[in-house]
XYZ file of C-alpha atoms in Angstrom:
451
model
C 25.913 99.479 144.359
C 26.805 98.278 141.066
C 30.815 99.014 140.353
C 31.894 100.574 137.015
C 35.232 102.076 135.755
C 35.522 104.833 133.192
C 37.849 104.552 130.296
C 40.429 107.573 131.041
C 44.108 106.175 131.470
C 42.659 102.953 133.729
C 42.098 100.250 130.732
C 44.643 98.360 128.465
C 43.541 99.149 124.981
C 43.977 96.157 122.335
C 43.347 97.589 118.693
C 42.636 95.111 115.649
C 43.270 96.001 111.912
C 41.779 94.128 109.559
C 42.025 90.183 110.890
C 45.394 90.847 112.516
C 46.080 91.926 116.150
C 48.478 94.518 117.200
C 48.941 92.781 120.235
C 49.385 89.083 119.843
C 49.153 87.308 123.065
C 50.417 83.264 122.728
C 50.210 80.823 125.553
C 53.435 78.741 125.727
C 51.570 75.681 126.657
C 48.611 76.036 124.059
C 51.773 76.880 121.259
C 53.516 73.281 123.000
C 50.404 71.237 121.982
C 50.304 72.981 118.495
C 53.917 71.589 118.007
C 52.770 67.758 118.941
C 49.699 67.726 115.719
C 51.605 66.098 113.012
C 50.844 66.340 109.131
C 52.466 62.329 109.008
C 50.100 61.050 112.178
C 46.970 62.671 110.455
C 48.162 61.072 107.017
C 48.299 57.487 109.244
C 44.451 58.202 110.764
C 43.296 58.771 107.111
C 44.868 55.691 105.877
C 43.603 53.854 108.089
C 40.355 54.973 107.575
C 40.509 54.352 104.141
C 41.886 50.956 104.286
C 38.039 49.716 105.493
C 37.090 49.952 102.051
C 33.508 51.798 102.756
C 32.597 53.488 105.749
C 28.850 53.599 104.445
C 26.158 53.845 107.487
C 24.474 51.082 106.380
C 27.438 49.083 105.856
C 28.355 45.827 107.568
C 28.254 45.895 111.227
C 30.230 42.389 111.903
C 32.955 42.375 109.437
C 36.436 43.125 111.663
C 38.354 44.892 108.450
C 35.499 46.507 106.463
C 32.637 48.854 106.912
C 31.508 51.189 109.714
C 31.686 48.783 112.601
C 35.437 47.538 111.913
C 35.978 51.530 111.201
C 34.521 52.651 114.505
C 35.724 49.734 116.587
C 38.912 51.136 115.160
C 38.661 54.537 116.103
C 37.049 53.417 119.680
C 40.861 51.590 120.115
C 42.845 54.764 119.481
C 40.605 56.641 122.112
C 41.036 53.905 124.564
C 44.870 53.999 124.071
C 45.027 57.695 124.340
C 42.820 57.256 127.514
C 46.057 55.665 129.079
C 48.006 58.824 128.700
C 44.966 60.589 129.914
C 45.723 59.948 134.046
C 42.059 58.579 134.453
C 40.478 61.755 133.244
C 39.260 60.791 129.649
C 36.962 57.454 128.969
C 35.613 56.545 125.544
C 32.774 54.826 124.363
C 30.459 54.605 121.189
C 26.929 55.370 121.787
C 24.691 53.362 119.422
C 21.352 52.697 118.929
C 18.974 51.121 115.662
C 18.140 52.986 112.861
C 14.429 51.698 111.508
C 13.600 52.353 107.735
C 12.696 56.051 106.841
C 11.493 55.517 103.339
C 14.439 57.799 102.238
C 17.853 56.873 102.765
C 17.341 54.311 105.261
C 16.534 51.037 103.707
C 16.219 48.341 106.659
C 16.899 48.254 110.585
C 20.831 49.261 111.198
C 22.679 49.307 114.302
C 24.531 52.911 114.086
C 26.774 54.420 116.893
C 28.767 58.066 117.599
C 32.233 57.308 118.717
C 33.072 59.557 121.753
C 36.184 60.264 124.029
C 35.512 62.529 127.310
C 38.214 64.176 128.748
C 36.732 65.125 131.820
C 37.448 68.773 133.563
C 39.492 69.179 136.570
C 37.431 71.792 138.048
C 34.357 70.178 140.143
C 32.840 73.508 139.848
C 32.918 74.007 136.156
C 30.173 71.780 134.253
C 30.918 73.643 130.460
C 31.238 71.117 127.770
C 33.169 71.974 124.229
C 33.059 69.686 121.680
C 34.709 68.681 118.726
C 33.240 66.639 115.776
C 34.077 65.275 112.480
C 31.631 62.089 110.721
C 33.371 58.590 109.922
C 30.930 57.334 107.273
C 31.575 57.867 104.093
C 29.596 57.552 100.495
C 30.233 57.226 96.381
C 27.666 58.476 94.088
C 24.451 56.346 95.014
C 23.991 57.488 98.441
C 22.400 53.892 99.351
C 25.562 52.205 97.980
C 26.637 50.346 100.885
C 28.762 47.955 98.970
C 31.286 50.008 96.731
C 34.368 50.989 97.870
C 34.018 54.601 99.278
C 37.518 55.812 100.631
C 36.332 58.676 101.806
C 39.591 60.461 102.482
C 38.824 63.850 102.550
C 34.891 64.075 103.253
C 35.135 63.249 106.199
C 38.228 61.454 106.355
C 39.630 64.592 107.285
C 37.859 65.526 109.875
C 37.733 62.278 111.641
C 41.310 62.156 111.567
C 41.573 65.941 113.132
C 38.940 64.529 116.219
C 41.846 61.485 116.553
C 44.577 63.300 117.078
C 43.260 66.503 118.820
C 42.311 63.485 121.069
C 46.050 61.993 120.653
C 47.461 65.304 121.731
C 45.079 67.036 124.008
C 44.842 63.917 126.191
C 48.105 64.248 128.058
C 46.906 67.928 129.694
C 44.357 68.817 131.845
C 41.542 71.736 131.442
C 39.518 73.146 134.450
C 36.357 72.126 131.482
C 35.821 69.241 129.746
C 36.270 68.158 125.813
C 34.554 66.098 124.053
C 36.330 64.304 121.200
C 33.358 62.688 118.853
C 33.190 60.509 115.376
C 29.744 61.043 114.172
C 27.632 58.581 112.105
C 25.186 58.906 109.484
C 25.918 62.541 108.340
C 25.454 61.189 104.485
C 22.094 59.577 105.650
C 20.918 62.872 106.929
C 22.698 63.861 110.017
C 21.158 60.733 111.702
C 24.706 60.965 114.295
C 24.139 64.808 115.201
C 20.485 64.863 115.309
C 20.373 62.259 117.946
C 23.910 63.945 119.828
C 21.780 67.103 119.823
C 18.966 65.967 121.092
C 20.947 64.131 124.047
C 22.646 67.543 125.035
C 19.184 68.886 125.154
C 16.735 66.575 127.129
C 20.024 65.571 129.350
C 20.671 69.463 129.389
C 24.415 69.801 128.865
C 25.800 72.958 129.376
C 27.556 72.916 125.972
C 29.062 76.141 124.827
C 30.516 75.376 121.672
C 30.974 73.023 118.596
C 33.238 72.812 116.268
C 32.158 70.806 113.142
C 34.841 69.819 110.830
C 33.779 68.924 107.815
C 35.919 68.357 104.179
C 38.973 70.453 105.490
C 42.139 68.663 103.900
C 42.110 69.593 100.576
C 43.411 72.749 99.328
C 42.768 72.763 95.425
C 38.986 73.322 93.569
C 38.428 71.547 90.413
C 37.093 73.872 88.116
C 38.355 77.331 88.883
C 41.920 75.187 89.249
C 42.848 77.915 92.450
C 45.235 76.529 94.632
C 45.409 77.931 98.167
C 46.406 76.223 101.851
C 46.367 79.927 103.593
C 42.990 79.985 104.146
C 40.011 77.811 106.040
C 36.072 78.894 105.672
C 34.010 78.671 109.168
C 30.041 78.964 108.777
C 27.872 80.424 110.643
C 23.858 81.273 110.980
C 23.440 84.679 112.349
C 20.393 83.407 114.132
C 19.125 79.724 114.777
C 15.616 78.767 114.210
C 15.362 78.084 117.828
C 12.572 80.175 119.383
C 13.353 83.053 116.984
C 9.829 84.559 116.839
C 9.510 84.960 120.857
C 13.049 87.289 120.477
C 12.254 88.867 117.321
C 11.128 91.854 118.437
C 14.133 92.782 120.335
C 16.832 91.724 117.428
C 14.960 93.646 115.107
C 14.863 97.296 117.742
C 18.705 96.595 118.427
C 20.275 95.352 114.746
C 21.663 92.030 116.949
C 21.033 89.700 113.828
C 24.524 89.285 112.747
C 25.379 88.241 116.514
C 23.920 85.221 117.487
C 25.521 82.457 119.120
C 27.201 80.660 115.888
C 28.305 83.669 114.913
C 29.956 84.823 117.853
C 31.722 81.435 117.958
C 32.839 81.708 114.821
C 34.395 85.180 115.657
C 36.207 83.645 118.598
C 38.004 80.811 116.382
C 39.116 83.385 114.183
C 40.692 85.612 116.318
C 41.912 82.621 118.207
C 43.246 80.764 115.352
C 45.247 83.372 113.981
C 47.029 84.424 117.188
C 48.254 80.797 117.086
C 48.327 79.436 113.674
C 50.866 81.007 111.230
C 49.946 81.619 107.542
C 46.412 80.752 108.268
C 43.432 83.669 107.589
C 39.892 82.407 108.894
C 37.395 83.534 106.338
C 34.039 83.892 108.068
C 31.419 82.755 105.498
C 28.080 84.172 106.441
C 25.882 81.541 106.173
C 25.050 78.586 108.135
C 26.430 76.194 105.738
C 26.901 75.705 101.440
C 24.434 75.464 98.529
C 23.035 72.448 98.256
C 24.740 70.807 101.375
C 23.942 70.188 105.212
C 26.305 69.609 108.077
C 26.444 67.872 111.670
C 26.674 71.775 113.113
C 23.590 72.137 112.304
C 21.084 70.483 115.050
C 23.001 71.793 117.534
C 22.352 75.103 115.651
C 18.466 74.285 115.557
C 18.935 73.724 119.165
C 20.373 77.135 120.322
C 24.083 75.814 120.690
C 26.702 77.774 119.518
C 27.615 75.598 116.937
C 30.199 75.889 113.456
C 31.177 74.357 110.269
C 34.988 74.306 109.483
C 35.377 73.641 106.007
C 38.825 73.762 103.050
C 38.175 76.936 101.063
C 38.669 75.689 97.545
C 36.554 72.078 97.553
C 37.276 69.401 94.396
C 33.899 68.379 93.683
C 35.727 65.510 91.911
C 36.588 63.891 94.576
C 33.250 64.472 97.080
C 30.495 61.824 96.416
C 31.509 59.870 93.706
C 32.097 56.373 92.550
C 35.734 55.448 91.692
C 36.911 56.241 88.077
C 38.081 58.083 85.371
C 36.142 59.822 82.372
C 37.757 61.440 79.601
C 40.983 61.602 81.700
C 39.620 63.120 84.790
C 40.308 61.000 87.787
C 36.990 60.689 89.980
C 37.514 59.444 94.110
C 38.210 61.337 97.464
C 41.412 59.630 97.665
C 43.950 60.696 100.491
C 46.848 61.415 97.427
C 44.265 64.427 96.709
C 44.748 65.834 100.286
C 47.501 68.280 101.642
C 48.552 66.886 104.624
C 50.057 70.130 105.929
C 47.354 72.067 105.196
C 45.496 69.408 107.297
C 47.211 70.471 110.075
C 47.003 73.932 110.357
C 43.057 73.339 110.211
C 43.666 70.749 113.163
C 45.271 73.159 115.100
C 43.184 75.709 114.243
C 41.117 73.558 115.901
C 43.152 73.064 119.076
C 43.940 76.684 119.791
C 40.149 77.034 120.079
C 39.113 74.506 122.327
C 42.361 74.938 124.573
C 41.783 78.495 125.274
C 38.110 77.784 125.825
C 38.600 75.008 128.120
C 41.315 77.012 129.907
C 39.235 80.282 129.964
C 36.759 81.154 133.216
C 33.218 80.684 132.045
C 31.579 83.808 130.319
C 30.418 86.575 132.802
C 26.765 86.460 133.918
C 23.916 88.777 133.325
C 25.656 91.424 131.284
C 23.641 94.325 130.816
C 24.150 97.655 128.744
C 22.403 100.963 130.621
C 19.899 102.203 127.780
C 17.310 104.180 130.169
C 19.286 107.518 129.125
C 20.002 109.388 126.408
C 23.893 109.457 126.298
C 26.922 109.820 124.346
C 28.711 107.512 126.062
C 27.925 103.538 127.044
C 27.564 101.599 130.410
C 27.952 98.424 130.654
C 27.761 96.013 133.632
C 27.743 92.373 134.732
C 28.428 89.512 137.407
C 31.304 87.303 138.116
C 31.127 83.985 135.994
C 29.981 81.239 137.587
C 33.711 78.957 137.193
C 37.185 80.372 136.955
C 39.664 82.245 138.263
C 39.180 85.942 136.975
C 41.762 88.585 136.339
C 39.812 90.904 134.715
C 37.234 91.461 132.315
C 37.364 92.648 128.064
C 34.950 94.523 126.526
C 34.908 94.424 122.831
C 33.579 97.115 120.827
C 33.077 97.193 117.115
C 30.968 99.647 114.376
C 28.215 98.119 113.505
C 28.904 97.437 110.059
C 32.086 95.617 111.265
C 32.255 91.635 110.807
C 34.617 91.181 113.520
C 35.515 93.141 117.322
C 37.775 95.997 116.435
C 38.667 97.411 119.772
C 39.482 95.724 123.553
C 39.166 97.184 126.493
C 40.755 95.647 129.868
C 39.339 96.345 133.413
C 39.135 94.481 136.662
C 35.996 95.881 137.366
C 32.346 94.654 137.055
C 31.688 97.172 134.698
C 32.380 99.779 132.643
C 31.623 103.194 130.894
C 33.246 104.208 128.004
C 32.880 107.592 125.886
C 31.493 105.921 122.504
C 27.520 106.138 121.824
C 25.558 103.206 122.288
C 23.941 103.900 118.817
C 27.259 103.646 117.180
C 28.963 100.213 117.852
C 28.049 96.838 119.515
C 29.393 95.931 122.558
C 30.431 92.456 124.543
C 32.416 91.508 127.308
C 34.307 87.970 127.700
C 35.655 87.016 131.162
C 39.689 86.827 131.368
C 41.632 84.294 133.233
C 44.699 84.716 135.293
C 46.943 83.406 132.631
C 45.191 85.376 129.783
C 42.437 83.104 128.193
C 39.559 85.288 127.119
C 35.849 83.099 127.423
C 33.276 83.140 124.644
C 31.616 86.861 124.588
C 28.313 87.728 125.595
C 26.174 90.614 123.826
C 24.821 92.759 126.904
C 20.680 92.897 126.894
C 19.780 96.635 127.277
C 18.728 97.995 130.902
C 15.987 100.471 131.475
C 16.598 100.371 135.220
């Protein structure tokens, strides 16, 4: 017999106005590994970066100070050292393989690799995978310049640099799940890195439950509407992948879920995450799966059915993104790292952290959560099973109107289920899994039950 609870006096009720909480719940040891991400370390990875001259994919390979092999040699040596700190749990390597000519923006056969650094889970019983992911190469104007210098400070500088020292940081503590820390290549070639990253989580079946791309999010200026703004950070998100879309069609369309697929749900979580931990720092959740004439690394994952994001600066300096070094009529042209705000770095970075930490710390997400819709009722019934790794305390089910963006309401129970006197018709409802010390997992939408 399936056990429910209904919501009289029994359940701890968690309101949210606007993209604040009433109740703001901090882990002292998720705030402790906030403190250790430093503006002046992430100004060091960039520099460094830069200082290879061009990170172009089809750069040299065998020089030891320039191009993309001294540049991810380089970042393979931080992960290594970090490894040390690590007690045996995280290993690093660069995957490569050979790119052959594609007519397009692949010219001749190039040896291209993803930098990774695994910090392995300390539960045996809990195979989830998060991952992390910024792209090391770098371009000016001509995207098949491989020869002009092509600092690449911001896009993706940035984002590289975030991967390093979320690495740096997140390697002296241990997680019942594991992280995965990766550089990607060829994003400027066409998401050459991702595509094949995506493609290995598939066929080798990974039980990945999140992404987080970061992509051009160390800048805080624009260049033509001159705003100037380090308070907020822009996370995209498809409300529905491609993947398989047309066999679950049908049921999106009878039950209004196409504002709550994976991505999108992700994206929900780093917001309300972020800003329980990350002060003067609003998440602006940009409804789309990424900008106008632009692609990111997030996205064949996305094609793939992971829940996968783009983090991205909200007010980008097209000046500085894609061009060759120079200046015309007095307007300075070059992602250069003086253009970046270093603090503003950080609070994306840890924005970043909070996330993954509290996933990685959280039980896994409950199974087989079901909403009862064989009645007509006024009220809603929802049910599910334990998750599959974690320590439980209890259970949340978030509730929210239906022309809502984000959950409004939380409701606590220790039960495997729950009724509670709002209509079905009314809101949408999911329930996340709650660990003893408090970390919520990802939510899952119920499927409706006509048993």
């Amino acid at each position: 017999m399936k056990k429910t609870a209904t919501l009289l006096l029994f359940c701890t009720l968690f309101a949210f106005t606007g993209s604040a909480q009433q109740v703001i719940q901090r882990d002292p040891a998720i705030s402790a590994m906030l403190a250790e991400v430093s503006p002046d370390s992430l100004r060091n990875h960039i520099d460094k970066l830069v200082s290879f001259g061009t990170r172009h994919t089809m750069s040299t390979v065998a020089d030891s100070k320039r191009g993309i092999g001294a540049a991810r040699q380089w970042v393979l040596s931080r992960f290594n050292t970090f490894a040390k700190q690590s007690g045996g749990r995280m290993t690093a390597t660069i995957d490569t393989w050979m790119l052959q000519p594609d007519g397009r923006r692949v010219d001749q056969p190039q040896e291209i690799g993803n930098v990774m650094a695994t910090l392995k889970g300390t539960d045996p019983n809990d195979d989830r995978i998060f991952m992390v992911s910024g792209h090391i190469d770098s371009r000016v104007s001509d995207v098949s310049n491989r020869t002009a210098d092509a600092p690449g400070a911001n896009d993706d500088g940035s984002g590289t640099a975030a991967v390093i020292e979320l690495a740096r940081v997140m390697s002296k503590y241990s997680f019942p799940a594991t992280i995965i820390f990766v550089a990607v290549s060829g994003e400027e070639q066409g998401l050459l890195g991702a595509e094949r990253l995506a493609e290995r989580a598939r066929t080798e079946k990974w039980n990945l439950e999140a992404l987080l791309n970061n992509d051009i999010m160390g800048s805080n200026h624009s260049h033509d509407t001159r705003l100037i703004d380090n308070t907020k950070i822009r996370i995209f998100s498809e409300g529905l992948s491609g993947f398989e879309t047309d066999k679950r069609a049908a049921g999106i369309r009878q039950y209004g879920a196409e504002n709550d697929g994976k991505a999108r749900t992700l994206a929900r979580y780093v917001k309300e995450v972020g800003e329980r931990y990350v002060d003067n720092l609003e998440v602006r959740l940009i409804y789309r799966n990424d900008r106008y004439l632009r692609g990111g690394d997030h996205t064949p994952f996305v094609n793939r059915d992971f829940a996968a994001v783009r983090i991205t600066e909200m007010n980008e300096n097209f000046n500085n993104q894609h061009q060759d070094l120079r200046t015309e009529k007095g307007v300075e042209y070059g992602d250069y790292a003086k253009n970046m705000d270093f603090e503003y770095l950080r609070k994306n970075t840890c924005l970043n952290l909070a996330s993954l930490a509290n996933l990685a710390k959280a039980p896994s997400m409950p199974q087989n959560v079901t909403l009862e819709a064989r009645n007509l009722t006024n009220t809603t019934s929802l049910f599910w099973q334990t998750p599959k790794a974690g320590k439980v305390k209890g259970y949340y089910v978030l509730m929210r109107e239906t022309h809502m963006p984000f959950w409004q309401k939380k409701f606590f129970t220790d039960k495997n289920g729950l009724t509670l006197p709002y209509s079905k018709d009314n809101y949408f409802f999911a329930v996340q899994a709650v660990g003893e010390e408090g970390h919520e997992s990802l939510p899952v939408l119920p499927r409706p039950s006509m048993r």
